[in-house]
Tab-separated table of C-alpha atoms and ligand atoms in Angstrom:
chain	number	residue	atom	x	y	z
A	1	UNK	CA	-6.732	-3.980	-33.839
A	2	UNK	CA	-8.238	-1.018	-35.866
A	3	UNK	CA	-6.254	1.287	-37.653
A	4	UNK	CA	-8.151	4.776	-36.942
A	5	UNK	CA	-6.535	6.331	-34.348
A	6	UNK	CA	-9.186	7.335	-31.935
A	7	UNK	CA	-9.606	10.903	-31.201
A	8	UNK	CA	-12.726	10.745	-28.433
A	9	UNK	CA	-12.652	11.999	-24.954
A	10	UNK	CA	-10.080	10.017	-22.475
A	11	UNK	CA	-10.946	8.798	-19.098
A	12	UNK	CA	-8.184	7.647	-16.422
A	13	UNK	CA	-8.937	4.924	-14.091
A	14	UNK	CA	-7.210	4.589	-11.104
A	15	UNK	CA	-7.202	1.419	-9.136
A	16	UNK	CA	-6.718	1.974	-4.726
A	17	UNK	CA	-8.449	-0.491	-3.242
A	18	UNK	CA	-4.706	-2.047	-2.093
A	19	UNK	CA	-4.122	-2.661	1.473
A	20	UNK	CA	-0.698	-1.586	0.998
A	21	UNK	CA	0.458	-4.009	3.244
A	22	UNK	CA	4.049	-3.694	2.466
A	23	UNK	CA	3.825	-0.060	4.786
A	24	UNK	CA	2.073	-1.902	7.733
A	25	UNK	CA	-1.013	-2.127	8.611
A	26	UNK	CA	-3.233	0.829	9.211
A	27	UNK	CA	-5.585	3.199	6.374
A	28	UNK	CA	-5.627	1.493	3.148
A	29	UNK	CA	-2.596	3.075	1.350
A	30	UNK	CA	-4.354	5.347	-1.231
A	31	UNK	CA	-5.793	7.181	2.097
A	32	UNK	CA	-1.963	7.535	3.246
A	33	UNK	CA	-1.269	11.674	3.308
A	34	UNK	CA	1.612	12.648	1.951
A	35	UNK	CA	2.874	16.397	2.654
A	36	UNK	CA	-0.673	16.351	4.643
A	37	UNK	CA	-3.313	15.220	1.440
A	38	UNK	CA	-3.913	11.640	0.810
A	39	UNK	CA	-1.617	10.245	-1.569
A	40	UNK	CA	-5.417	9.790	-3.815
A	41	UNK	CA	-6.066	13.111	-4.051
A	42	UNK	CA	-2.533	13.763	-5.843
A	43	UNK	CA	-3.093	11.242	-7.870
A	44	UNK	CA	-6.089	12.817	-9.081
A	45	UNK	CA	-5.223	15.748	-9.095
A	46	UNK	CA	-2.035	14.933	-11.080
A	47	UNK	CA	-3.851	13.052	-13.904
A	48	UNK	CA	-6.593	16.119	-14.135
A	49	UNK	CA	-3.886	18.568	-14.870
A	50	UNK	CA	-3.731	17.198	-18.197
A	51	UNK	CA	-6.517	19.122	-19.842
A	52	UNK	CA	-6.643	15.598	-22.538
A	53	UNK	CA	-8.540	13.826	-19.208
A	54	UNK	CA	-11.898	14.382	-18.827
A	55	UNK	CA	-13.221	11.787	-16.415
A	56	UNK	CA	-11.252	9.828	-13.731
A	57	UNK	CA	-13.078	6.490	-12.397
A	58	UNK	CA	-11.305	5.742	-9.024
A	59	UNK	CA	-11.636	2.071	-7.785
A	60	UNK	CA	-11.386	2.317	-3.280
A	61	UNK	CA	-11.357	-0.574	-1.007
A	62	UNK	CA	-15.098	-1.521	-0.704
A	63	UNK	CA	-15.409	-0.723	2.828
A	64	UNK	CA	-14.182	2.698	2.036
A	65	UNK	CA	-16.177	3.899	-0.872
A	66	UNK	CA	-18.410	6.773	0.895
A	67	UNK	CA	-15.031	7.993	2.569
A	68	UNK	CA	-13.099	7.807	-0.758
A	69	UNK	CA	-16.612	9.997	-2.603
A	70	UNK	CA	-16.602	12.268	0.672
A	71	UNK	CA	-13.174	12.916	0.069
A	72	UNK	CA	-12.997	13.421	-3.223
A	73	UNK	CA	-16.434	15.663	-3.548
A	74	UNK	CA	-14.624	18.064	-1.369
A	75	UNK	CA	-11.790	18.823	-3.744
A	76	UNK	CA	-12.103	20.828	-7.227
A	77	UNK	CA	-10.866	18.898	-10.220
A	78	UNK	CA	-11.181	19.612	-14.265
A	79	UNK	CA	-12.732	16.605	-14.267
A	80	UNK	CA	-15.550	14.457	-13.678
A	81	UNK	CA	-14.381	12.214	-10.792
A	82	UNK	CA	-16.483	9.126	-9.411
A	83	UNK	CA	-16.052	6.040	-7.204
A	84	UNK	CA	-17.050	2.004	-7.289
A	85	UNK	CA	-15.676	-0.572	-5.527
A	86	UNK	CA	-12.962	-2.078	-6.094
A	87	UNK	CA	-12.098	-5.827	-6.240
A	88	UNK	CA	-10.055	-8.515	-4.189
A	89	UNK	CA	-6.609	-8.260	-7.067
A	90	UNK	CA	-5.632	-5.037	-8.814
A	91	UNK	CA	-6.873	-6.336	-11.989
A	92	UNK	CA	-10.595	-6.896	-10.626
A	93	UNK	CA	-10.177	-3.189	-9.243
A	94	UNK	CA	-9.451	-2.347	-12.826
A	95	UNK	CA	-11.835	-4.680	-14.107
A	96	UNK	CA	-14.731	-2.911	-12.307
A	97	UNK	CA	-13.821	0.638	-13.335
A	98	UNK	CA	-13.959	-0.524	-16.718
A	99	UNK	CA	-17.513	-1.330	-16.477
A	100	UNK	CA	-18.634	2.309	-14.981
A	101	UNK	CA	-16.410	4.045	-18.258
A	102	UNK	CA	-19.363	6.067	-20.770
A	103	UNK	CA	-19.850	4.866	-23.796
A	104	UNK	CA	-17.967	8.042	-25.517
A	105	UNK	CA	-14.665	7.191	-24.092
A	106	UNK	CA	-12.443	6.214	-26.374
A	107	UNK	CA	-8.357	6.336	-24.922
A	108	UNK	CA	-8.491	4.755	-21.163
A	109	UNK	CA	-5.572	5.473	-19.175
A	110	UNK	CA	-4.936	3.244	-16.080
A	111	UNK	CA	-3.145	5.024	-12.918
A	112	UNK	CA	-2.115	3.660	-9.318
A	113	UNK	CA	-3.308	5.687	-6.974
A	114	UNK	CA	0.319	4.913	-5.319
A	115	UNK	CA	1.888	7.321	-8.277
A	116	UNK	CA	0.404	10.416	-6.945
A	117	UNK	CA	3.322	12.709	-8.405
A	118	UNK	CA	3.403	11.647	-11.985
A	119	UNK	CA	4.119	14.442	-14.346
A	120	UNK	CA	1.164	15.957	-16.438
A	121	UNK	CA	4.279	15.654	-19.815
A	122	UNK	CA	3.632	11.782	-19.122
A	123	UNK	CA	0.224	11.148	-18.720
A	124	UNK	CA	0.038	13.531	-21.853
A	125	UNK	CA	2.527	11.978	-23.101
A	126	UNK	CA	0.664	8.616	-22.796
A	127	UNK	CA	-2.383	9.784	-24.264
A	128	UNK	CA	-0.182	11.448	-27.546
A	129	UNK	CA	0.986	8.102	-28.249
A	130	UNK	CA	-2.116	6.151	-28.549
A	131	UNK	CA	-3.693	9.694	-30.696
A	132	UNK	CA	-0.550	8.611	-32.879
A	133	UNK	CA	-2.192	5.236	-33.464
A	134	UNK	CA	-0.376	2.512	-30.548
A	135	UNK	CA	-3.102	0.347	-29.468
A	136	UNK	CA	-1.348	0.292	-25.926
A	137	UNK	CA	1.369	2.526	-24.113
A	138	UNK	CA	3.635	2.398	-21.260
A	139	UNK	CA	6.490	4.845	-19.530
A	140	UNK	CA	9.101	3.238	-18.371
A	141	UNK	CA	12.442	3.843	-16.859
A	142	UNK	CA	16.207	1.904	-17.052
A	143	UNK	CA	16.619	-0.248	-14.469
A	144	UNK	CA	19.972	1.351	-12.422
A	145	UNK	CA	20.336	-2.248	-10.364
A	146	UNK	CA	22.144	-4.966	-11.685
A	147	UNK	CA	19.526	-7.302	-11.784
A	148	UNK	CA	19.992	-11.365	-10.407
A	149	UNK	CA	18.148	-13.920	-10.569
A	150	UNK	CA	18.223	-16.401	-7.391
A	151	UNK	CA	16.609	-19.397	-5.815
A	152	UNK	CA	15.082	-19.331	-2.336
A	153	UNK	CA	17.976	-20.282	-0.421
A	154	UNK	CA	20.276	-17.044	-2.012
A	155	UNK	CA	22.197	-19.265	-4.846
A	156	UNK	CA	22.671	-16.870	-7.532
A	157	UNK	CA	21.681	-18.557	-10.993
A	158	UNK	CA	22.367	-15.532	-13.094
A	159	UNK	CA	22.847	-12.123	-13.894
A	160	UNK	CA	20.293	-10.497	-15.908
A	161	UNK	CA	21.796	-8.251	-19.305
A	162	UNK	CA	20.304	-4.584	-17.639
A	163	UNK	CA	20.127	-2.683	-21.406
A	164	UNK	CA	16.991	-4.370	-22.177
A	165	UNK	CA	15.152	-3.974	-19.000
A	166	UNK	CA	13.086	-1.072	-18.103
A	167	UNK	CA	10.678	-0.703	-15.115
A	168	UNK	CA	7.430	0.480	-15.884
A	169	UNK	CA	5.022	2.851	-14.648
A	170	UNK	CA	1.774	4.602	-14.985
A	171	UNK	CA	-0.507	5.760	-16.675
A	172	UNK	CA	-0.492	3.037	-18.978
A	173	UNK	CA	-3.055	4.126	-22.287
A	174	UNK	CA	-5.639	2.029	-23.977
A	175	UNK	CA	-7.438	2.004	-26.995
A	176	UNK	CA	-10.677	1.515	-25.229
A	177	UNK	CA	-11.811	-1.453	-27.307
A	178	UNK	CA	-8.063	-2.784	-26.490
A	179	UNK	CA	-8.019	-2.697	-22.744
A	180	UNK	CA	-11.663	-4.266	-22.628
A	181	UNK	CA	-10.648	-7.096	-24.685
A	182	UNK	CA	-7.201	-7.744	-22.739
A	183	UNK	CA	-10.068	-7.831	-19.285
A	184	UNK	CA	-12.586	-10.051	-21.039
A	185	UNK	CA	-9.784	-12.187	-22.619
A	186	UNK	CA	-6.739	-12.593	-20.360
A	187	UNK	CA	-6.338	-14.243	-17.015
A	188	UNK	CA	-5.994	-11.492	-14.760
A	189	UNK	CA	-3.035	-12.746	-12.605
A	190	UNK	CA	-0.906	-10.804	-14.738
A	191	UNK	CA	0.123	-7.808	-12.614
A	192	UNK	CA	0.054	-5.275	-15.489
A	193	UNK	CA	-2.702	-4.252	-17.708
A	194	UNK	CA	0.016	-4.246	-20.741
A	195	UNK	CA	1.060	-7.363	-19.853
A	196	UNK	CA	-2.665	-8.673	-20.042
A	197	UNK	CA	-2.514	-6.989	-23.488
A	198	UNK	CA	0.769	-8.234	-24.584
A	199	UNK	CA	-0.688	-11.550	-24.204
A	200	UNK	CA	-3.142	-10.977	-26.517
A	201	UNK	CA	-0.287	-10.718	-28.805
A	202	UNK	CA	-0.895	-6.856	-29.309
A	203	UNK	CA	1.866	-4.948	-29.202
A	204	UNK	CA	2.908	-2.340	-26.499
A	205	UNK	CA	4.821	0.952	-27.100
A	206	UNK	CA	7.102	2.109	-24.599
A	207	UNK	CA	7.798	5.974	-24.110
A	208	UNK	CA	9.523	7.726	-21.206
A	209	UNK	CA	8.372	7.703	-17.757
A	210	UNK	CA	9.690	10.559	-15.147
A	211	UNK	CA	11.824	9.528	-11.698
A	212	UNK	CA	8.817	11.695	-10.113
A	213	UNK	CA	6.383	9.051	-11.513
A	214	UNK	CA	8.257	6.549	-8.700
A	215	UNK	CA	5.212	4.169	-6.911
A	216	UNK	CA	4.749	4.626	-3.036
A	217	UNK	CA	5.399	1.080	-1.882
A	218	UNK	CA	7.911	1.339	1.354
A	219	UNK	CA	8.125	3.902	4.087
A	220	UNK	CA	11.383	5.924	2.870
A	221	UNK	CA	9.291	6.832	-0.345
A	222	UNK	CA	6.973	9.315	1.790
A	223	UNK	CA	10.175	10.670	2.418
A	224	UNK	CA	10.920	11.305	-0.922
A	225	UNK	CA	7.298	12.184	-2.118
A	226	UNK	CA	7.631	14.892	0.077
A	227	UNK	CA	10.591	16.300	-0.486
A	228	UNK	CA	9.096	16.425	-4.340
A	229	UNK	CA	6.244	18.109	-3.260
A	230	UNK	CA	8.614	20.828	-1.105
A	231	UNK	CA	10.705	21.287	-4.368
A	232	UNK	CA	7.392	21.741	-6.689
A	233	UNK	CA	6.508	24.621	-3.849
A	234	UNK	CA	10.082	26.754	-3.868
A	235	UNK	CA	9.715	26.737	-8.177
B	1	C5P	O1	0.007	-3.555	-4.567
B	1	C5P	P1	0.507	-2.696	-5.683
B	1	C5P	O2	1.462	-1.633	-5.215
B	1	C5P	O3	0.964	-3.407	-6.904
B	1	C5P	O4	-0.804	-1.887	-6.131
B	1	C5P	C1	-0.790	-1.063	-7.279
B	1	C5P	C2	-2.090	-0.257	-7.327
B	1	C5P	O5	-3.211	-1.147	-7.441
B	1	C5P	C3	-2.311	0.582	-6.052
B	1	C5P	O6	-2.742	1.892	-6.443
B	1	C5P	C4	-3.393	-0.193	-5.319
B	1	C5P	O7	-4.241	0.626	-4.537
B	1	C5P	C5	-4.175	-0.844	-6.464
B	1	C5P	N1	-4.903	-2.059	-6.047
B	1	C5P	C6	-6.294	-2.115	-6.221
B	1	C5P	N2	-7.001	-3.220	-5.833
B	1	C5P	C7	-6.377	-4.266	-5.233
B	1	C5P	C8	-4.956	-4.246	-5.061
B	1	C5P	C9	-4.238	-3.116	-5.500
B	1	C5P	O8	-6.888	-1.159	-6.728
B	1	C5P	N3	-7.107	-5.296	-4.818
């Protein structure tokens, strides 16, 4: 893509329209408190404290978008926060974000609203590294597991070499003009926005991510969001 890097205002969006089914059913997951403030409004909050983001676009479920703008117009953030609907797949939650972004953004980040305790070092981290000139960014983590691969029935066909995998998180950081070719471009049944990117045959730069930056997915991670949050309190 371009070679200036772009030094414009940033704006995170942060898909939570999921049903976070995977917890049971109930609230949509973003809407989930966590230490008794739903897990959105850390997420926010968390991307915010980096003085580098200026406007967050959060994408709720569609039948919750006046809760989601109720509940966000009641909180103080340093920065401009709005809502739209989001879609039926992450990527058309994304997707429509995108659309709402002013035209003097230049570095997107995209956050899941199920990450509500990154670290402000990554998402300014993230943002550094695409200042720096990457087109796209990622944190990631080692994998600890050792990884197999299997069929259906439990044969094991293989065990996956663990140095060169890494998990990834969010934010992940855009050029602007990257991420909105990658949506106009890619079929969006890849799960990732990088990975909609990296099939553009742009290349991805990977930095750290943080163990705090863990996504919300199964009921013993409330557990440990709040025992972060306790921990953040006693410092
Ligand atoms: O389901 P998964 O954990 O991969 O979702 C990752 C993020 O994408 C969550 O923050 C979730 O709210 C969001 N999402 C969305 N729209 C969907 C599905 C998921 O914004 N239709």
């Amino acid at each position: 893509m371009s070679s200036a890097p772009p030094h414009g205002r940033v704006a995170a969006l942060v898909p939570a329209a999921g049903k976070g089914e995977r917890l049971g059913p109930g609230i949509p997951k973003a809407l989930r408190e966590i230490a008794g403030t739903p897990m959105l409004v850390h997420a926010v909050k968390a991307l915010a404290a980096s003085p580098m983001v200026e406007v967050v676009i959060v994408a709720a479920p569609e039948a919750s978008v006046e809760e989601v703008r109720s509940l966000l117009s009641q909180q103080e953030f340093s920065a401009d926060v709005s809502v739209v609907a989001g879609g039926d797949t992450r990527s058309d939650s994304v997707a429509r974000a995108l659309i709402s972004l002013p035209d003097d953004i230049d570095v997107v980040l995209v956050h899941d609203a199920a990450r509500p305790l990154v670290p402000v070092e990554v998402v300014t981290g993230v943002v550094a590294a695409i200042r720096d000139g990457h087109d796209a960014v990622i944190p990631v983590m080692p994998v600890v597991d050792t990884i197999k691969s299997i069929t259906e029935d439990g044969q094991i066909l293989g065990t996956v070499p663990r140095e060169q995998l890494r998990a990834t998180q969010t934010p992940q950081g855009f050029r602007r003009e990257v991420l909105q070719r990658a949506h106009a471009e890619v079929d969006s049944s890849v799960t990732d926005d990088a990975g909609m990117v990296e099939s553009l045959g742009i290349a991805v730069h990977a930095i750290s991510g943080h163990e705090e930056a863990f996504k919300v997915t199964r009921p013993l991670d409330f557990l440990l969001a709040e025992s972060i949050i306790a921990k953040r309190r006693v410092r």
